[in-house]
Coordinates of N, CA and C in Angstrom, one line a residue:
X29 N 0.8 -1.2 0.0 CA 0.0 0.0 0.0 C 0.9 1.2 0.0
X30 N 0.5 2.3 -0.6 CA 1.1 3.6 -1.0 C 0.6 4.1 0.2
X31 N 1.5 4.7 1.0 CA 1.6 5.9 2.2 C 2.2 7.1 1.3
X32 N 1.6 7.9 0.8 CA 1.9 9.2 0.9 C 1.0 10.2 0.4
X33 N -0.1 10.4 1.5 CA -1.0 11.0 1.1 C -2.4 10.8 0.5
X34 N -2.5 9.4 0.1 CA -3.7 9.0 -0.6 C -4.4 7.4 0.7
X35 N -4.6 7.4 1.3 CA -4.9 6.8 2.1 C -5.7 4.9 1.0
X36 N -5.2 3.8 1.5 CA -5.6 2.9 1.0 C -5.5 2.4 -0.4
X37 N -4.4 3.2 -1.2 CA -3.9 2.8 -2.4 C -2.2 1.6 -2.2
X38 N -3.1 0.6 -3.4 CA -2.1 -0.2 -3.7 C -1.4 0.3 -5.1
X39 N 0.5 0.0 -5.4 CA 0.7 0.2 -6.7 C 0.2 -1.0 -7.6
X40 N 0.5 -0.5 -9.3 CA -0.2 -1.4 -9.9 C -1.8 -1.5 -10.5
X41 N -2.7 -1.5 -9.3 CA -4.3 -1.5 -9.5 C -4.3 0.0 -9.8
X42 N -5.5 -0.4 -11.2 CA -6.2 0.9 -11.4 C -7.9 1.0 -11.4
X43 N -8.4 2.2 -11.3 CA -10.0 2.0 -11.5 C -9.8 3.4 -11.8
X44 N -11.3 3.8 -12.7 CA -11.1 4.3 -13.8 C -11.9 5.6 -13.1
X45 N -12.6 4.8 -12.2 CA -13.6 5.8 -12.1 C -13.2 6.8 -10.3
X46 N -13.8 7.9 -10.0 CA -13.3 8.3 -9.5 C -12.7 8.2 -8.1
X47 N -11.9 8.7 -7.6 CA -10.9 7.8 -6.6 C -12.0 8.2 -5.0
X48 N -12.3 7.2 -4.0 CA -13.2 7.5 -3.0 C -12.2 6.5 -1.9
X49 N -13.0 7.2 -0.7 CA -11.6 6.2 0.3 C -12.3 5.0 0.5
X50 N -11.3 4.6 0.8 CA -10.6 3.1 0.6 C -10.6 2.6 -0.6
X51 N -10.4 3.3 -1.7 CA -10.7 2.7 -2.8 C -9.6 2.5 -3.5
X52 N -8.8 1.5 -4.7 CA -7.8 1.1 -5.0 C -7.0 2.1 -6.4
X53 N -6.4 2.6 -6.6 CA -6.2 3.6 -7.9 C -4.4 3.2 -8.3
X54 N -4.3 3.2 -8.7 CA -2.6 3.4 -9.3 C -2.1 4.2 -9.4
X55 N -0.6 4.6 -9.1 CA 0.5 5.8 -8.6 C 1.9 4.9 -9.1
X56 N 2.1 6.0 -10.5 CA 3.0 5.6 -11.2 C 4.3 6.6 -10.2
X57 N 5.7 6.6 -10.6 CA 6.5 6.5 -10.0 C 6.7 8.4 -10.0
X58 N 6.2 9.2 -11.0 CA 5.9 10.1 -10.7 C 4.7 10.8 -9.9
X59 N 4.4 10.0 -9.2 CA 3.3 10.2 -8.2 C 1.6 10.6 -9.0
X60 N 1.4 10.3 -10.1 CA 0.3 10.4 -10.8 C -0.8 9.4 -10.1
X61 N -2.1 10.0 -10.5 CA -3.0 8.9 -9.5 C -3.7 8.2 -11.0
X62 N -3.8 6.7 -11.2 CA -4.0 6.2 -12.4 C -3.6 6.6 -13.3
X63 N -1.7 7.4 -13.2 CA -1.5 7.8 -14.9 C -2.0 8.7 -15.3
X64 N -2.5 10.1 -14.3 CA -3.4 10.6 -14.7 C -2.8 12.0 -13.6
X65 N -3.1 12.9 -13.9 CA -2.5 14.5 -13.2 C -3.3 14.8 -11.6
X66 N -3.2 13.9 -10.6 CA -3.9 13.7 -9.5 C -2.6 14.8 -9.1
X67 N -3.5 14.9 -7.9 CA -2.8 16.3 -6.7 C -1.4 15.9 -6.2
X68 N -0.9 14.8 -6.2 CA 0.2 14.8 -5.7 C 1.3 14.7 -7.4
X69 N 0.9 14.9 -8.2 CA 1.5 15.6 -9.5 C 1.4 16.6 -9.7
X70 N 0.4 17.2 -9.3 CA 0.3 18.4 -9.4 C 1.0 19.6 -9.2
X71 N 1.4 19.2 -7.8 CA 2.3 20.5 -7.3 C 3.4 20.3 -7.6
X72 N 3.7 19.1 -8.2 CA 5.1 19.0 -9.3 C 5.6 19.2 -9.8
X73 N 4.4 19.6 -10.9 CA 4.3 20.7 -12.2 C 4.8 22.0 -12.0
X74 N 4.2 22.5 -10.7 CA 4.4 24.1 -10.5 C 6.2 23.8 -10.4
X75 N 6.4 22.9 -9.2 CA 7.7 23.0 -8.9 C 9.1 22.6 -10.1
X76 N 8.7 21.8 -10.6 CA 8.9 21.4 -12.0 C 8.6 21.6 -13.2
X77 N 8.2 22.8 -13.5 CA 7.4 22.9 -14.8 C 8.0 22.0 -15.4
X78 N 6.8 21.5 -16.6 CA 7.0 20.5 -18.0 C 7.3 19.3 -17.6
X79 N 7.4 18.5 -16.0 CA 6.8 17.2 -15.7 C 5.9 16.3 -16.0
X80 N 4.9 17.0 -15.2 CA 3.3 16.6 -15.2 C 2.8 17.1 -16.2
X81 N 2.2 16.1 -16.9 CA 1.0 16.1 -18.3 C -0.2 16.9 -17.7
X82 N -0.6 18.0 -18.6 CA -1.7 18.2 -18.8 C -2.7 17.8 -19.7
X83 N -3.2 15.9 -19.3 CA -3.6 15.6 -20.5 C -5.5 15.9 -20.6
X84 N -5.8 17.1 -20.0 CA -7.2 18.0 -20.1 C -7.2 18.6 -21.2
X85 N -5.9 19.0 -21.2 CA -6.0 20.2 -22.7 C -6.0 19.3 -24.2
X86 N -5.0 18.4 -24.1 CA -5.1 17.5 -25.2 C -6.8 16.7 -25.2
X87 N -6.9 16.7 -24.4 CA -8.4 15.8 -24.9 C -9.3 16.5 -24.9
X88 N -9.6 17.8 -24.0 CA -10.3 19.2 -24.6 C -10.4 19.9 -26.2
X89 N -8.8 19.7 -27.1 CA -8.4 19.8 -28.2 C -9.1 18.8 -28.9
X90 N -9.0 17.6 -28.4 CA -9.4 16.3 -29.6 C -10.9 16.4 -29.5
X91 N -11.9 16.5 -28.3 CA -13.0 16.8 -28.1 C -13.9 17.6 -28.9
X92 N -13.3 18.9 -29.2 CA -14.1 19.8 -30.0 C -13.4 19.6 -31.6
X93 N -12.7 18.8 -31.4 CA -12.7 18.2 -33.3 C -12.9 17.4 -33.5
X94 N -13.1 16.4 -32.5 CA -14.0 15.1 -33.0 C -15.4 15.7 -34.2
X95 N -15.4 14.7 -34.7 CA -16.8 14.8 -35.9 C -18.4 14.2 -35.3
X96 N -19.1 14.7 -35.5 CA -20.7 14.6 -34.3 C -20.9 12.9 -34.6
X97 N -20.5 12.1 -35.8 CA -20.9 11.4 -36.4 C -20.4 9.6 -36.5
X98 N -19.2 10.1 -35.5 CA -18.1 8.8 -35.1 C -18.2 8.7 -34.0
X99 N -18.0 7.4 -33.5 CA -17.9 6.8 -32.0 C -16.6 7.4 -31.3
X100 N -15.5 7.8 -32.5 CA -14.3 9.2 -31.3 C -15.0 9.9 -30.0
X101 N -15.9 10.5 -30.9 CA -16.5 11.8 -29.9 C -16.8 11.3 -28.6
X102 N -17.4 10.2 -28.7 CA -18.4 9.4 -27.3 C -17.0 9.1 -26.2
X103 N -16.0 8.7 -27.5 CA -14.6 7.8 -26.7 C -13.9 8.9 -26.0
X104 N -14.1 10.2 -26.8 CA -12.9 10.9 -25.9 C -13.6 11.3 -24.7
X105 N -15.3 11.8 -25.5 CA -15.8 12.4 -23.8 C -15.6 11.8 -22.8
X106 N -15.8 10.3 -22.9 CA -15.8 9.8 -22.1 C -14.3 9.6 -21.3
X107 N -13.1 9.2 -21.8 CA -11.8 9.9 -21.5 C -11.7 11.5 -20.3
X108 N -11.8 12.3 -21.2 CA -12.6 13.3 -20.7 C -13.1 13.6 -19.2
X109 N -13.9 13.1 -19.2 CA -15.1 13.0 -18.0 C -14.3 12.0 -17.3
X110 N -13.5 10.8 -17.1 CA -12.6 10.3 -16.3 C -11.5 11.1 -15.7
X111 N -11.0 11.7 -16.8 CA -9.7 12.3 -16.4 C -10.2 13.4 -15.7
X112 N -11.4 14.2 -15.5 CA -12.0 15.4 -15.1 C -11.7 14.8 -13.7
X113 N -12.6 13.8 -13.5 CA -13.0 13.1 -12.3 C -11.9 12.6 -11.8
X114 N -10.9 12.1 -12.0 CA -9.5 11.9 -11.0 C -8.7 12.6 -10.6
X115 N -8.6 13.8 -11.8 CA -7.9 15.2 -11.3 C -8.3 16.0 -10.2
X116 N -10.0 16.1 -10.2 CA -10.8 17.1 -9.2 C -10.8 15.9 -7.8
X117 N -10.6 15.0 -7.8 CA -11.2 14.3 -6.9 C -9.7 14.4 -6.2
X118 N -8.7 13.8 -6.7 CA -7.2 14.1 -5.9 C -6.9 15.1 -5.8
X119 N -7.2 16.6 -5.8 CA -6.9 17.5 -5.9 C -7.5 18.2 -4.6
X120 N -9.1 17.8 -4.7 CA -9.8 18.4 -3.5 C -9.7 17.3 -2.3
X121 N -9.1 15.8 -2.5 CA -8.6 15.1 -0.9 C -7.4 15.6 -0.6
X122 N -6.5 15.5 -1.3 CA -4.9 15.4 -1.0 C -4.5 17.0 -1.2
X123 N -5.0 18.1 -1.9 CA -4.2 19.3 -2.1 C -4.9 20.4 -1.5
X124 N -5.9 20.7 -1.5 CA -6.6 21.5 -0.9 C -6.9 21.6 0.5
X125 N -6.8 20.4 1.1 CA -6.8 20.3 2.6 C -5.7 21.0 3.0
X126 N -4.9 20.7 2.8 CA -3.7 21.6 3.6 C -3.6 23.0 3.0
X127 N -4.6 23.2 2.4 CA -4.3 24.7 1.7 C -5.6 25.8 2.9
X128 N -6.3 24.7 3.6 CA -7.7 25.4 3.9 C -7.2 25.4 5.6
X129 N -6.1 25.5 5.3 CA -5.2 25.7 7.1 C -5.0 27.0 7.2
X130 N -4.8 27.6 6.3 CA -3.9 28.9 5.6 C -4.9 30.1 5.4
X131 N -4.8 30.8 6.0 CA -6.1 31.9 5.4 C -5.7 32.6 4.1
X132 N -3.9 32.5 3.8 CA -4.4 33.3 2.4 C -4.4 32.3 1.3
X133 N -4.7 31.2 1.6 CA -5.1 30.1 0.4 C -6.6 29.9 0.6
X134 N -7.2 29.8 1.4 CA -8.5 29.8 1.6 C -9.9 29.8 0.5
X135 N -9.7 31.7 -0.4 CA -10.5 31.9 -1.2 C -10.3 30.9 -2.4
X136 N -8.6 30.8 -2.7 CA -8.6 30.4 -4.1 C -8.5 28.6 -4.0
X137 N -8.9 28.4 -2.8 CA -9.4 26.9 -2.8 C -10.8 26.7 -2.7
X138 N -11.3 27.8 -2.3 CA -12.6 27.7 -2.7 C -13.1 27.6 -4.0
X139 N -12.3 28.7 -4.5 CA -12.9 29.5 -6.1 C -12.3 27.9 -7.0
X140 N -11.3 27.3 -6.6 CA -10.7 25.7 -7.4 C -12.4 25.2 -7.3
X141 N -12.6 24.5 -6.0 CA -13.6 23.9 -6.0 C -14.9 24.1 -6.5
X142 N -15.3 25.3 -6.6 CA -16.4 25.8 -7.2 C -16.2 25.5 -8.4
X143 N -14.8 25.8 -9.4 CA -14.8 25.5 -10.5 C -15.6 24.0 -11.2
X144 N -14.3 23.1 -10.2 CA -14.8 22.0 -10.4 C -16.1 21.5 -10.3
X145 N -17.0 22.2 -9.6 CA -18.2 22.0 -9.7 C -18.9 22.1 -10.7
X146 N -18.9 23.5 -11.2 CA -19.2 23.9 -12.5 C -18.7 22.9 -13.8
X147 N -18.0 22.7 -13.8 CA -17.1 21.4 -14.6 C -18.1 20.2 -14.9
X148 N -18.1 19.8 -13.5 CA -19.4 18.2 -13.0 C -20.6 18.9 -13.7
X149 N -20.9 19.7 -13.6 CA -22.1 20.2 -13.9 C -22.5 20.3 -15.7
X150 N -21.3 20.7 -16.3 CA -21.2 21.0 -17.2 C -21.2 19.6 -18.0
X151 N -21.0 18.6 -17.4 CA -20.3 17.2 -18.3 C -22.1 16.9 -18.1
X152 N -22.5 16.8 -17.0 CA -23.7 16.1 -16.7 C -24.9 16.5 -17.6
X153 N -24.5 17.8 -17.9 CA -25.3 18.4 -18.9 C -24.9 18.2 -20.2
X154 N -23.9 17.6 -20.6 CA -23.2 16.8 -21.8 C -24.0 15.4 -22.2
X155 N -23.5 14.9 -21.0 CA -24.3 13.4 -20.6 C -25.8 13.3 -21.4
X156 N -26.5 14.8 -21.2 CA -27.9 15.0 -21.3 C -28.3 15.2 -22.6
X157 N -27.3 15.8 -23.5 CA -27.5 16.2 -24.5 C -27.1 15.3 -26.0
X158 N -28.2 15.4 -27.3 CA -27.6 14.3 -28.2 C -26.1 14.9 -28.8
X159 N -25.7 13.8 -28.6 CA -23.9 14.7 -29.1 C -23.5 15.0 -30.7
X160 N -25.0 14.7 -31.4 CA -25.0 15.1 -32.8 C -25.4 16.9 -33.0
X161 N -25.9 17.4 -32.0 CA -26.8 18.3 -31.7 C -25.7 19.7 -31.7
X162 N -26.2 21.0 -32.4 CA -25.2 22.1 -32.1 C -25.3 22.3 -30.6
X163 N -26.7 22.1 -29.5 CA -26.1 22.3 -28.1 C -25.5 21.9 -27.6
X164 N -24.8 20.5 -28.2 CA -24.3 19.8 -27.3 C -22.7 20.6 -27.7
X165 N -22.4 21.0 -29.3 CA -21.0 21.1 -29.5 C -21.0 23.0 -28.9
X166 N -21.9 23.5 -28.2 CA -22.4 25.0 -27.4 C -21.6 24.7 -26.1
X167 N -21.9 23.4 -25.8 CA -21.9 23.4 -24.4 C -20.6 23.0 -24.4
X168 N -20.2 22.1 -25.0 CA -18.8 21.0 -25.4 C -17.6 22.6 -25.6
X169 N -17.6 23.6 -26.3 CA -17.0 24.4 -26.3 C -17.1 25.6 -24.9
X170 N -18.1 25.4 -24.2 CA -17.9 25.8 -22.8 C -17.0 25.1 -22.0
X171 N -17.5 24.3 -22.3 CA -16.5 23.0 -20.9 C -15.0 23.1 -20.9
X172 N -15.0 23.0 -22.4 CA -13.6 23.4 -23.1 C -12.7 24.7 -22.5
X173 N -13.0 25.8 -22.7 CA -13.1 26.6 -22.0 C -12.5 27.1 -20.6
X174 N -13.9 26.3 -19.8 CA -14.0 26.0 -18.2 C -12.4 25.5 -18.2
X175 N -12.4 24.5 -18.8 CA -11.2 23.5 -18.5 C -9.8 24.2 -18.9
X176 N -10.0 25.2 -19.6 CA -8.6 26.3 -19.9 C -8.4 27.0 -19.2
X177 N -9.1 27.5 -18.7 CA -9.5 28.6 -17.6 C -9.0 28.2 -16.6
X178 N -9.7 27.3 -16.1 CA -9.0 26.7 -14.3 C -7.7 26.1 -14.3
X179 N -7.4 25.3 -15.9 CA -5.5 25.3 -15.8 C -4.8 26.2 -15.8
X180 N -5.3 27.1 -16.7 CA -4.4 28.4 -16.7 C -4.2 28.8 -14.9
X181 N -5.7 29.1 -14.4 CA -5.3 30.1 -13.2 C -4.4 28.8 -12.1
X182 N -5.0 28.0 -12.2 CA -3.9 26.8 -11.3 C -2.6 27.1 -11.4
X183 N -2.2 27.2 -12.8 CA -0.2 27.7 -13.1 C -0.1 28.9 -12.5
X184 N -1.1 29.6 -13.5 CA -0.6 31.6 -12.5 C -0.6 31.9 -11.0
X185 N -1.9 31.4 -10.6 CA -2.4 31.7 -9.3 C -2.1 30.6 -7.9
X186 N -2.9 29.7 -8.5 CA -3.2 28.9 -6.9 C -1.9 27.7 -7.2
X187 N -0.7 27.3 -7.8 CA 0.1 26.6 -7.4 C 1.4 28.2 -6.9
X188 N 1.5 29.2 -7.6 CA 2.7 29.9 -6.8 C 1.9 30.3 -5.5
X189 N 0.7 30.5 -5.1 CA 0.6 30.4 -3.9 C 0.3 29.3 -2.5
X190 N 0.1 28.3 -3.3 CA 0.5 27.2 -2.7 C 1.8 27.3 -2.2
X191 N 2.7 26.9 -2.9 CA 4.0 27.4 -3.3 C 4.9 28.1 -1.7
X192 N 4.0 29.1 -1.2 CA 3.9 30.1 -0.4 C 3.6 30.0 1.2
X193 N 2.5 28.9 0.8 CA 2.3 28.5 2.1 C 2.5 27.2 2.6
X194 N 2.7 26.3 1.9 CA 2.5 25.1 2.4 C 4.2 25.0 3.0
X195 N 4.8 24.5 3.6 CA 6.2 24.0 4.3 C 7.0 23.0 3.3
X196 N 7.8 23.2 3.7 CA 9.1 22.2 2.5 C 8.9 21.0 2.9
X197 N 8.4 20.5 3.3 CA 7.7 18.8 4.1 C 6.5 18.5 3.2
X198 N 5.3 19.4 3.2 CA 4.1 19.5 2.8 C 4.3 19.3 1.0
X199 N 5.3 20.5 0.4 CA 5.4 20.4 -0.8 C 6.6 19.2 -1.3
X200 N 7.3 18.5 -0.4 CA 7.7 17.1 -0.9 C 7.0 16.3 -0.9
X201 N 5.9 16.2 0.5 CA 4.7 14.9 0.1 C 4.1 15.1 -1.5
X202 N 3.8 16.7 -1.7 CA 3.1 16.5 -3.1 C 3.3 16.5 -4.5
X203 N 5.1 16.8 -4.0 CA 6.1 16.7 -5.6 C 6.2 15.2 -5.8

């Protein structure tokens, strides 16, 4: 079992869907949670720029060029909507708790989380929609978006202030 911050993870096992405790996920050697840009890669990135994959943007990219009329579209959303859901999910157990100790991290872990909500919200409303349909490619270019938006301010904003507050202990658990 992996001790470092994710409570109840074995290496090796993966599940696809989003990570809940005690539940089994994979942590490749750069600390990714299923191969995938979870919180303890995250602060990596900042510390390491050009580490950790942003693979949101690339499948955000393939997403809105997918064609309404191929099974791609369904594949990536659904890609997509996983990788949404492992990222926000290790991000708000493992990274934001230690940020909500700190009063000048406080707002901008809120404003993360709220994002993410908006995000869930946004896919669910994907889910809902026929994916041949211009609302669906209205909304699909929102989400897109959404999802540029909250990477970008993650790099500018809330990892150099992370950065700031957390202790040289705190930011080794999550490099």
């Amino acid at each position: 079992r992996f001790d470092g911050g994710i409570q109840g993870v074995e290496l090796g096992r993966v599940r696809r869907e989003p990570v809940g405790v005690g539940q089994v996920v994979r942590i490749d050697r750069r600390g990714l949670v299923a191969g995938r840009s979870g919180a303890r890669g995250v602060l990596a990135g900042h510390l390491a720029p050009g580490i950790v994959p942003r693979p949101q943007r690339e499948l955000s990219a393939r997403l809105l060029a997918s064609k309404p009329a191929t099974g791609e579209r369904q594949h990536v959303f659904e890609e997509l909507r996983s990788e949404l859901a492992a990222h926000e999910t290790a991000e708000e157990r493992c990274f934001y708790v230690p940020l909500f100790e700190h009063d000048k991290s406080v707002d901008l872990s809120r404003h993360a989380i709220a994002e993410h909500h908006e995000m869930d919200e946004m896919v669910e409303d994907l889910e809902q929609l026929d994916p041949h349909s211009a609302e669906w490619q209205a909304c699909c270019q929102k989400l897109c978006h959404k999802i540029e938006h909250h990477l970008d301010e993650e790099e500018q904003k809330f990892f150099p202030q992370a950065g700031e507050v957390l202790s040289d202990e705190q930011k080794r658990q999550l490099a």
